[in-house]
Short mmCIF file of C-alpha atoms in Angstrom, two decimals:
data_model
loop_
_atom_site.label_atom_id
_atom_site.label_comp_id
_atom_site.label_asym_id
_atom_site.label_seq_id
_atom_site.Cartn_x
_atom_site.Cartn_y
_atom_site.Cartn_z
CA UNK A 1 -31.36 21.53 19.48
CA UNK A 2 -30.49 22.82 16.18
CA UNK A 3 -26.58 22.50 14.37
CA UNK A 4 -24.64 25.33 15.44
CA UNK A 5 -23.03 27.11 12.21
CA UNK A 6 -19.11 27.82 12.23
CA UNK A 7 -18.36 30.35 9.34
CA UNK A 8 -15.87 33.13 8.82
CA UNK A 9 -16.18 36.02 6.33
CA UNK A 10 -15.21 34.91 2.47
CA UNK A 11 -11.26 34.88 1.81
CA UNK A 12 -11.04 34.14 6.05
CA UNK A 13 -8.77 30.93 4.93
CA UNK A 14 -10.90 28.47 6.83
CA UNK A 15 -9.95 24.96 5.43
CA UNK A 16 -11.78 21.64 6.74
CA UNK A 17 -10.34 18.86 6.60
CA UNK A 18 -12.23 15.56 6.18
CA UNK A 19 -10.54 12.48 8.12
CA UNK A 20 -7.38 12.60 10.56
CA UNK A 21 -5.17 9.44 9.51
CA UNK A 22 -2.09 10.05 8.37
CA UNK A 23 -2.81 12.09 4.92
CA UNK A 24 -5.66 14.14 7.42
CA UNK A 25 -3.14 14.78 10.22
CA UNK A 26 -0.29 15.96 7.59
CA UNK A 27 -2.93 18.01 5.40
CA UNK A 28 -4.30 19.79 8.92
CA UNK A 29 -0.83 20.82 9.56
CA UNK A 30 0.14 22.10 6.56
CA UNK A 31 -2.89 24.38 5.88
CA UNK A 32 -2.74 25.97 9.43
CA UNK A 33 1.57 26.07 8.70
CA UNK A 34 0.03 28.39 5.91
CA UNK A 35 -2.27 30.70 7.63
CA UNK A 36 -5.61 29.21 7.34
CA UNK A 37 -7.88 28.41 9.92
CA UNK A 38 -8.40 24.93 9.92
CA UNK A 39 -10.69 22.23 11.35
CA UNK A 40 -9.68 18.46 11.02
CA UNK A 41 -13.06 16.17 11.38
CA UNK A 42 -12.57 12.42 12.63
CA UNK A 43 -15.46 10.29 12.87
CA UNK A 44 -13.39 7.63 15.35
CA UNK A 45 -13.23 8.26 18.55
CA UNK A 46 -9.59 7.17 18.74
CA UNK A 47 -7.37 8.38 16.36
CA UNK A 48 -4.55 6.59 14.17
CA UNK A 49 -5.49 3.08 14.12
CA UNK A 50 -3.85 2.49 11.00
CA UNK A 51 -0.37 4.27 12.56
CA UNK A 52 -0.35 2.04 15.79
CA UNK A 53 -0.78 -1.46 13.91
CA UNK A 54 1.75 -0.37 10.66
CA UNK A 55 4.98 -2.01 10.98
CA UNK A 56 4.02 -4.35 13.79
CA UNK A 57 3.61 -1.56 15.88
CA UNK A 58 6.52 0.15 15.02
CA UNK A 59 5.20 2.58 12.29
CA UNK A 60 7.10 1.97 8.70
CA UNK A 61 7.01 5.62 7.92
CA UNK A 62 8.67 5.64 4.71
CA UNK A 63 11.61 4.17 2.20
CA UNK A 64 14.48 4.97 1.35
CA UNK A 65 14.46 4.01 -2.21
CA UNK A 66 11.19 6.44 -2.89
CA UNK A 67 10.93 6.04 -6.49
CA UNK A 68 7.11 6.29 -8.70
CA UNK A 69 8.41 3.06 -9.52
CA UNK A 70 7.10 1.37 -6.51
CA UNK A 71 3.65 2.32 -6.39
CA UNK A 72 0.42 1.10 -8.63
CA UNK A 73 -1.05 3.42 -10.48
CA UNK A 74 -2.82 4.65 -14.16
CA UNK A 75 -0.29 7.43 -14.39
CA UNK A 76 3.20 6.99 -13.42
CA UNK A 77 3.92 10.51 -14.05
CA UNK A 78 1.22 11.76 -11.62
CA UNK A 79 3.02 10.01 -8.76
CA UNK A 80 6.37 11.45 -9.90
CA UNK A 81 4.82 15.06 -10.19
CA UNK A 82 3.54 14.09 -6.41
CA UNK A 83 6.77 12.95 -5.05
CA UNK A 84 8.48 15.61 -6.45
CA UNK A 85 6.84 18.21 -4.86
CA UNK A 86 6.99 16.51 -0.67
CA UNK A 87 9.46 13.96 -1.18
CA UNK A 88 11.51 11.74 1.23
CA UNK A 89 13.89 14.69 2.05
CA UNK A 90 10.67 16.57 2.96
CA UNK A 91 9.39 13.89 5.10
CA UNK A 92 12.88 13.17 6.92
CA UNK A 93 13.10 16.89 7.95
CA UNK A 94 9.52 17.12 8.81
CA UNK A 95 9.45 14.35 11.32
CA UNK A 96 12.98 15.17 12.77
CA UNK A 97 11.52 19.02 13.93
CA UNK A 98 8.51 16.87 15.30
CA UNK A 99 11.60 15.06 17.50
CA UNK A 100 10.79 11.85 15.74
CA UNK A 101 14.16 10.79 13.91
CA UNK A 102 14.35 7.77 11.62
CA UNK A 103 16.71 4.69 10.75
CA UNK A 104 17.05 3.29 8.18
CA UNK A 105 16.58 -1.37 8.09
CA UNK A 106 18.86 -3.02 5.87
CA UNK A 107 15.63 -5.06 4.87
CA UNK A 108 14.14 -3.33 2.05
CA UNK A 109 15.21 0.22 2.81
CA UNK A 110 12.47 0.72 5.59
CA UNK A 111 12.75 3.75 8.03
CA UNK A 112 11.38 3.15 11.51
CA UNK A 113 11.20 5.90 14.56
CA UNK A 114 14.37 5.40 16.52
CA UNK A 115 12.15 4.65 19.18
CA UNK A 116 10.71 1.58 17.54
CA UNK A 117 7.59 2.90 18.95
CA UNK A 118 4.19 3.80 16.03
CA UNK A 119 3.02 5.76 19.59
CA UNK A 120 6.02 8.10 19.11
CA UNK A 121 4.47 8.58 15.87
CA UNK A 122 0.85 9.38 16.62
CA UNK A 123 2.12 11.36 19.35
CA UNK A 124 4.44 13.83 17.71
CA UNK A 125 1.69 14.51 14.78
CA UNK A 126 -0.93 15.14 17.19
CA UNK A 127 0.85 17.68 19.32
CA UNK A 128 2.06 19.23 15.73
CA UNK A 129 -1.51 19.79 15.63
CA UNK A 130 -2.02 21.49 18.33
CA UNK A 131 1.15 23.65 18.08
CA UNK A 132 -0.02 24.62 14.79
CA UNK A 133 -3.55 25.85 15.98
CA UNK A 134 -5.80 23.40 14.10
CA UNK A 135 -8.84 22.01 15.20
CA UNK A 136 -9.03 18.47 15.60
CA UNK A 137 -12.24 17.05 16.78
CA UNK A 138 -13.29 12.98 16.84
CA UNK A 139 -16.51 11.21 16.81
CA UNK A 140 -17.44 13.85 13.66
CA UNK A 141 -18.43 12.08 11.23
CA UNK A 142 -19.87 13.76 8.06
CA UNK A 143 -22.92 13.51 6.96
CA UNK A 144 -23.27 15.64 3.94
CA UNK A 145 -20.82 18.08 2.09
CA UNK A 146 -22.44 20.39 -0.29
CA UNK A 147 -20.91 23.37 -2.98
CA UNK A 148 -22.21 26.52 -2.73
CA UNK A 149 -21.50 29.84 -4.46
CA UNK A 150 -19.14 31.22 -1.73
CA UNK A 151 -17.15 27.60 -0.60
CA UNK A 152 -18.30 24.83 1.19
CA UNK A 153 -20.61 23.73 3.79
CA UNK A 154 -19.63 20.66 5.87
CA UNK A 155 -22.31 19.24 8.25
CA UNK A 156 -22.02 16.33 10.97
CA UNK A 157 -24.69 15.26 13.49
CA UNK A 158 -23.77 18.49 15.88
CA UNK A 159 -22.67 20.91 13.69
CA UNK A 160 -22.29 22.80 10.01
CA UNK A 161 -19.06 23.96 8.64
CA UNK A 162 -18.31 26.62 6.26
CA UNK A 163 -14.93 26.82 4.67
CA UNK A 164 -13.52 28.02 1.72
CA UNK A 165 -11.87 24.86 1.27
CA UNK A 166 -12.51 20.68 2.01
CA UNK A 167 -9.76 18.24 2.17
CA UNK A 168 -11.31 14.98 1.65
CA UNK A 169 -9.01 12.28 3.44
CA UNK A 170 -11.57 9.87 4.46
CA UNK A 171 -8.88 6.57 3.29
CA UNK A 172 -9.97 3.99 1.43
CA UNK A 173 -11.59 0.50 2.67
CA UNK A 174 -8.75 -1.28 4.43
CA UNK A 175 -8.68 -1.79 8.27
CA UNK A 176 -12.36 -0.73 8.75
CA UNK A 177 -11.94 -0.80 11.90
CA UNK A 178 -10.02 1.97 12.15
CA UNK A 179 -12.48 4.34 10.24
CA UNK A 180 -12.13 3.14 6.61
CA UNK A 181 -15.68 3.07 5.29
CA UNK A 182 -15.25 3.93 1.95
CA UNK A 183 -17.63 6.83 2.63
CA UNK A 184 -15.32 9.22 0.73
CA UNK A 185 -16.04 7.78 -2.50
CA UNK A 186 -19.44 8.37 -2.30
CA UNK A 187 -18.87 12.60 -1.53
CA UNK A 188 -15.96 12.41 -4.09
CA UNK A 189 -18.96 10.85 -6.47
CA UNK A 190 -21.05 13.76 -5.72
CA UNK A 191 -18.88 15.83 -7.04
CA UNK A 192 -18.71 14.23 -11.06
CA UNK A 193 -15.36 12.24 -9.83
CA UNK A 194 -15.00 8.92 -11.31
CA UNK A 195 -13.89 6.16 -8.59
CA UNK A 196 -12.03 3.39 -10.13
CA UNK A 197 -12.94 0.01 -9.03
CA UNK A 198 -11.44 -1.17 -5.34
CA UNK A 199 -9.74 -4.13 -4.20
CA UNK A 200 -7.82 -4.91 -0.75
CA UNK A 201 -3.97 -4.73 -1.73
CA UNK A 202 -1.55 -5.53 0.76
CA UNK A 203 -3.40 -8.67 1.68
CA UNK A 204 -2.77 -12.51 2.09
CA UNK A 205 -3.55 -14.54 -0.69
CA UNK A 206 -5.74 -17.50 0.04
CA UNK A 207 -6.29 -21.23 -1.11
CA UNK A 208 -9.01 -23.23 -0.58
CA UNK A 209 -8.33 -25.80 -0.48
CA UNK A 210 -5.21 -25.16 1.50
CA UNK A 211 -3.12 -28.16 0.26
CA UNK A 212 0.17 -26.68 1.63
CA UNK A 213 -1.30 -26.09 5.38
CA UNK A 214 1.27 -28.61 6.58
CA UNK A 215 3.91 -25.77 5.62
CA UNK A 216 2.62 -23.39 7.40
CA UNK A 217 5.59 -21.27 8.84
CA UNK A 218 7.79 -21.91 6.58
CA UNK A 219 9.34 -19.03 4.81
CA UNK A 220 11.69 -18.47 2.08
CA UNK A 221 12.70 -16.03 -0.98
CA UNK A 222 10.71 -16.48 -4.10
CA UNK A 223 9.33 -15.04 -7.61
CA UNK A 224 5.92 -14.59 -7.66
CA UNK A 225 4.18 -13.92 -11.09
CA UNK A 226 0.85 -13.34 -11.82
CA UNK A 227 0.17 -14.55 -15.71
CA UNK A 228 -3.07 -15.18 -17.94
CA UNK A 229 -1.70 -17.49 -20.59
CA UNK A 230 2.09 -16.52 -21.47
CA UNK A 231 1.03 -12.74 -20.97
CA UNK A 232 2.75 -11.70 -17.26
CA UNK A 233 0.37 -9.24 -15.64
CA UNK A 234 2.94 -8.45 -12.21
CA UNK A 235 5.60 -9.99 -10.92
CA UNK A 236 7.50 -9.83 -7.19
CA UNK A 237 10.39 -11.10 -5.43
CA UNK A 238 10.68 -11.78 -1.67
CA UNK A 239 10.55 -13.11 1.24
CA UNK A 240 7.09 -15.41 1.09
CA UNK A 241 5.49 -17.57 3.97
CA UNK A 242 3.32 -20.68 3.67
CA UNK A 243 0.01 -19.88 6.18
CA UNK A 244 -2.59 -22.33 7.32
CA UNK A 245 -4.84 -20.43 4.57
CA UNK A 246 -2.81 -19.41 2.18
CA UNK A 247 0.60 -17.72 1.58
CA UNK A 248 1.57 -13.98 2.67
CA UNK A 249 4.89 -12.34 3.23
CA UNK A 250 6.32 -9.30 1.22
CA UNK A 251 6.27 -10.78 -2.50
CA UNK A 252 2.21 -12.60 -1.74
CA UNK A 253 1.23 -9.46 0.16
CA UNK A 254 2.35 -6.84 -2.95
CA UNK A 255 0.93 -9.02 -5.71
CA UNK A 256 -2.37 -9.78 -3.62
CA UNK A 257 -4.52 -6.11 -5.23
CA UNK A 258 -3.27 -7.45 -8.87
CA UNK A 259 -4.71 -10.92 -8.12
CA UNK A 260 -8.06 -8.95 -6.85
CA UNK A 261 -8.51 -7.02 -9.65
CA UNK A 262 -7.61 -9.65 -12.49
CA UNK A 263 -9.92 -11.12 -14.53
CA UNK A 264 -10.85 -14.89 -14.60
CA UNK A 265 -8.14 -17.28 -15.92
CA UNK A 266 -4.78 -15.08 -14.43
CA UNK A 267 -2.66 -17.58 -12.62
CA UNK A 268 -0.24 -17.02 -10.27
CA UNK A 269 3.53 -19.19 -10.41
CA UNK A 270 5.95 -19.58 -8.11
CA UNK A 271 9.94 -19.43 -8.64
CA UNK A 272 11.29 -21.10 -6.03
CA UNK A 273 14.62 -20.30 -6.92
CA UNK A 274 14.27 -16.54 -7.73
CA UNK A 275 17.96 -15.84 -8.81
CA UNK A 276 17.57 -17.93 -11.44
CA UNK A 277 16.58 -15.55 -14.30
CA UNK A 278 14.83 -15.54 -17.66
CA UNK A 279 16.47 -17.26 -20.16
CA UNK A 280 18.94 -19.37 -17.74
CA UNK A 281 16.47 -21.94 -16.90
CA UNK A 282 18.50 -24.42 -18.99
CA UNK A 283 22.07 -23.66 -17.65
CA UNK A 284 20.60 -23.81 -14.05
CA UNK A 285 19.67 -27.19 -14.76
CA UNK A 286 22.67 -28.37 -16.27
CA UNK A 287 24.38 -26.60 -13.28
CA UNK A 288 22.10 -28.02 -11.03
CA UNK A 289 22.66 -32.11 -12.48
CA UNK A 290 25.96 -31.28 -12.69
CA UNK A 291 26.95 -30.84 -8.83
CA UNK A 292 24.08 -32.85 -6.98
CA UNK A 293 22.97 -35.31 -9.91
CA UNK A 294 24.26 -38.21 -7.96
CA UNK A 295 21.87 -37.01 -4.71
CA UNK A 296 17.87 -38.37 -4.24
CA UNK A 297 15.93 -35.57 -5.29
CA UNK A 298 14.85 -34.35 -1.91
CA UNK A 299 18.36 -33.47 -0.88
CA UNK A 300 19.44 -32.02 -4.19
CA UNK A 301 16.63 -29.95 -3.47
CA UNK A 302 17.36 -29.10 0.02
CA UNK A 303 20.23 -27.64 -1.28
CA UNK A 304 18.13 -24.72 -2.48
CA UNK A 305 15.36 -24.35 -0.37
CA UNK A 306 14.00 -25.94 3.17
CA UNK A 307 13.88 -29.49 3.18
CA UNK A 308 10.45 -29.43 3.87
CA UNK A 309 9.45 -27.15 0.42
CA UNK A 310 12.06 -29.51 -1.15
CA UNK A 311 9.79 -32.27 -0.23
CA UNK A 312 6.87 -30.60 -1.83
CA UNK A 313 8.27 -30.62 -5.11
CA UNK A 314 9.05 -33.93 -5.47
CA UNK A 315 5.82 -35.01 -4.33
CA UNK A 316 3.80 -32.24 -7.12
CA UNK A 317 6.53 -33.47 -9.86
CA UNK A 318 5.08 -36.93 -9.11
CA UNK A 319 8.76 -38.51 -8.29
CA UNK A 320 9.95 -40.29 -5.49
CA UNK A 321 12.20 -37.97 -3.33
CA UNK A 322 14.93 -40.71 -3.16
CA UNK A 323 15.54 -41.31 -6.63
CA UNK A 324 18.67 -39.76 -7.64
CA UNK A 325 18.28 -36.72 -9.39
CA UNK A 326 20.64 -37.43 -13.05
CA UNK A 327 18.51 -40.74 -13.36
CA UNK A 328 15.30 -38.97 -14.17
CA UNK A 329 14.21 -39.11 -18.07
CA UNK A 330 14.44 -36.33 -20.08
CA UNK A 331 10.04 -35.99 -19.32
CA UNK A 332 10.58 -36.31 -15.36
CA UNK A 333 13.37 -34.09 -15.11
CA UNK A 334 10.84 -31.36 -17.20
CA UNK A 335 8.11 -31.79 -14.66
CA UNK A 336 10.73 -31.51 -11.99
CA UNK A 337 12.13 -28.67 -13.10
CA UNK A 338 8.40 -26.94 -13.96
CA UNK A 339 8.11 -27.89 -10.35
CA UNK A 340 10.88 -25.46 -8.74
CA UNK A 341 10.61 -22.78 -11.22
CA UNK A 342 7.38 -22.54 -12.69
CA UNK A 343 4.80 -23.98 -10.44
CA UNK A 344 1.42 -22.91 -10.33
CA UNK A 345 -0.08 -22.23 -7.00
CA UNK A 346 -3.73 -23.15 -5.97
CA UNK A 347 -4.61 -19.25 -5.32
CA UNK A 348 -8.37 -19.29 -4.97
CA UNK A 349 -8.38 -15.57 -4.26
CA UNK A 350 -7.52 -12.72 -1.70
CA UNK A 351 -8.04 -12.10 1.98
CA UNK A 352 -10.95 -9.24 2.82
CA UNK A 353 -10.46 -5.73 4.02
CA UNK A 354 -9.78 -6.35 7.31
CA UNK A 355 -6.87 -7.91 6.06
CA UNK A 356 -5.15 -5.93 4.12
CA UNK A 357 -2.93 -2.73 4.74
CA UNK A 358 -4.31 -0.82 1.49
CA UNK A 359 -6.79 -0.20 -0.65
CA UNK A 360 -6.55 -0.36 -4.71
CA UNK A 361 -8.14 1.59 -7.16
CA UNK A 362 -9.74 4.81 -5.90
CA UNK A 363 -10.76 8.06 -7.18
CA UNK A 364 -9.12 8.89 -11.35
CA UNK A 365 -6.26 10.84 -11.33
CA UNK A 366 -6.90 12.22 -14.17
CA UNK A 367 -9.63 14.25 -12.66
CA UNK A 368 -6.94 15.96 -9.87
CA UNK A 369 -4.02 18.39 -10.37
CA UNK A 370 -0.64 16.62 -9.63
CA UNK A 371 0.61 19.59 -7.78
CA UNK A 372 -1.75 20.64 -5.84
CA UNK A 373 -3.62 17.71 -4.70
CA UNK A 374 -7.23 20.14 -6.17
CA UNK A 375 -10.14 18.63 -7.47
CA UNK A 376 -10.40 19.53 -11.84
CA UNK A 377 -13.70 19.36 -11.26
CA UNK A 378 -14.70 21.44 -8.17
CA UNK A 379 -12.19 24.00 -7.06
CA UNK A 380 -11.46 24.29 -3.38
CA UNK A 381 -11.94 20.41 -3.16
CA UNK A 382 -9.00 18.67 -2.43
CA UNK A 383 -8.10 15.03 -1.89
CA UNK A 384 -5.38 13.41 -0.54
CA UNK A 385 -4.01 9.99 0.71
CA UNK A 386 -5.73 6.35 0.09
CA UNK A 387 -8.69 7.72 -1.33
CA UNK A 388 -7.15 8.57 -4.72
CA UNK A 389 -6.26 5.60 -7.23
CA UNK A 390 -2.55 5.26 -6.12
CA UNK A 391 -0.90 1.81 -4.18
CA UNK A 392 2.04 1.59 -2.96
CA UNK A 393 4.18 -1.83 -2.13
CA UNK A 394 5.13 -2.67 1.21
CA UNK A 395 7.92 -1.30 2.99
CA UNK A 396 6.67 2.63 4.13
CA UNK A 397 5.49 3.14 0.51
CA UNK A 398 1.20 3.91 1.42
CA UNK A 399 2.33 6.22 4.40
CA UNK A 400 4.53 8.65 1.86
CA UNK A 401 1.89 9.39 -0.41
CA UNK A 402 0.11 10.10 2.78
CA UNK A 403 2.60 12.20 3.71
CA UNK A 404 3.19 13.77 0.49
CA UNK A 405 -0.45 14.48 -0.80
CA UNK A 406 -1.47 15.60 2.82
CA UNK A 407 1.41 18.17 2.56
CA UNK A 408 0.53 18.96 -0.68
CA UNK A 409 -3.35 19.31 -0.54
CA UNK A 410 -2.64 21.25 3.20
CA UNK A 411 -0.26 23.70 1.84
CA UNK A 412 -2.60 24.29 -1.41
CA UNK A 413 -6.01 24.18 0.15
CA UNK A 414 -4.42 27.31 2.50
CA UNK A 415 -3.55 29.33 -0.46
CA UNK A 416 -6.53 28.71 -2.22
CA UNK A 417 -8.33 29.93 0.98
CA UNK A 418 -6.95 32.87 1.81
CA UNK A 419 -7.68 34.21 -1.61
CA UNK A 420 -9.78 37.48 -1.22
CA UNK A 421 -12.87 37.36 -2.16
CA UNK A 422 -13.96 38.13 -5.93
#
């Protein structure tokens, strides 16, 4: 049985859009907000994977603190052009008229549902769907997307779509399991776009060998720097966790896509006294010898951090945790010192995609209008969410650019639709 062909007249307003995550769900609801007839394409046959598991299944929708600032990108200014145009005002009002309202954690500015529930989530954007008269089918997957001289054709193993306009929101590479092929890249590709080279972000970093396995569990604030040489590449503090593999928590997890996409030699060093800044290494340490130099070193060090990472130290310094800690020559007290503030952690690289809750690099910005979330190269092609070369940190960061390019690229792709016909 042959593909059955859905098309409308030209100028009809009929927008598909490709993937229904978060940026797919937002962008079909915007468009059809707008007018346009719209069709959102899933190839899962579940939807919102990557909802359900954010959060620890609470859904970290967004952050307070919504600044360009906090996400990774070539152009600074295209993310604060972005965020201008849907920003955290936008998204608070949207998801209260969905009957979703938020809190704010005192923990890094997070917003959660009040229900505490990444369902509530799911649920509310799927029956915005529906109330807005969009199409949303699953287990769709495209198979080709081709420009021709009246729009767009859109064809999956059942049927062909013809549209005026394509959002592409396929994601990037992250969680494959929930959908995230990568397949996007290669239609984006097709199209002259550029796709920047990908790395998981938002992933554990790893050591092999694991010499700090015996602290696994253990958690505590600290610096994390990436350097090559004295040349500092990124740099993060928070909370950070010793794993059986590795190390993760908020400051591992957000340097983790700069460790993936460095180039050999970058190191990464760990402050493990973080309020001790720049410059006041020295007076630290004279602080430090001053009030505990009569203690062994392991409990002048348990002073600052748990006794178990105090033990550590001592033991990578090379001194014996019981000698007292203003007996140490002027060389121990260096490597000591280098120890809790500067030490160099056995990174041996990242965890995979399946680990991570992001994907890095992505299609050039450069090639898409800030506003509108439209292609420079192909008009009527859109593209919003993880696809495009934009990474946010943890803490709700990923699912407001979701939120604001879906909005964005919906509300756009509409207009552009529903223009009459030349």
């Amino acid at each position: 049985m042959g593909s059955t062909v859905h098309s409308s007249g030209r100028g009809s307003g009929r927008v598909v859009v490709i993937g229904a995550g978060a940026a797919g769900l937002m962008a079909g609801i915007q468009a059809a907000r707008e007018g346009a007839e719209v069709t959102i394409l899933e190839s899962m046959s579940h939807l919102g994977a990557k909802i359900l598991v954010s959060g620890g299944g609470r859904c970290n929708v967004t952050n307070e603190d919504m600044r360009a600032v906090w996400f990774n990108s070539a152009s600074p200014p295209f993310v604060e052009t972005a965020l201008a145009g849907f920003d955290l005002d936008d998204s608070l009002w949207f998801f209260n008229d969905l009957g979703v309202p938020l809190k704010v954690e005192p923990e890094m500015g997070k917003l959660f549902p009040v229900s505490d529930s990444a369902r509530t989530v799911l649920n509310a954007l799927i029956a915005a769907v529906d109330g807005s008269g969009a199409e949303l089918l699953k287990e769709s997957p495209v198979t080709s997307l081709e420009r021709g001289a009246d729009g767009w054709r859109v064809t999956t193993p059942h049927d062909v779509y013809e549209a005026e306009a394509v959002i592409l929101c396929t994601g990037g590479l992250a969680l494959p399991k929930s959908g995230s092929t990568g397949a996007g890249y290669a239609f984006a590709s097709q199209l002259g776009h550029r796709v920047n080279r990908t790395a998981p972000a938002l992933s554990p970093l790893l050591a092999d060998p694991a010499v700090h396995a015996d602290l696994s569990g253990v958690t505590l604030p600290v610096r994390l720097e990436l350097r090559r040489g004295s040349i500092s590449l990124a740099r993060y503090t928070g909370s950070f966790l010793f794993t059986h593999g590795g190390y993760s928590g908020p400051a591992a997890l957000n340097l983790s896509r700069h460790v993936a996409l460095a180039e050999p030699g970058a190191g990464v060093y760990v402050r493990f006294v973080p309020e001790v800044e720049d410059g006041d290494e020295a007076k630290f340490q004279d602080w430090l010898l001053e009030t505990r130099g009569r203690q062994g070193l392991s409990a002048a060090l348990a002073s600052l951090v748990p006794r178990r990472v105090a033990q550590m130290i001592t033991e990578v310094a090379g001194a014996p945790g019981h000698a007292p800690l203003g007996r140490l020559s002027g060389s121990e007290r260096k490597t000591l010192f280098t120890s809790l503030l500067d030490q160099r952690l056995p990174v041996s690289g990242v965890a995979g995609y399946p680990k991570a809750e992001a994907t890095a690099g992505g299609v050039c910005l450069d090639e898409v209008d800030a506003e509108t979330m439209m292609s420079r190269l192909a008009p009527g092609f859109f593209l919003a969410g993880e696809i495009l070369d934009v990474d946010g940190c943890l803490g709700g960061y990923n699912f407001q650019w979701a939120w604001t390019t879906g909005a964005l690229a919906g509300r756009a792709a509409a207009r552009f639709a529903r223009q009459p016909a030349a």
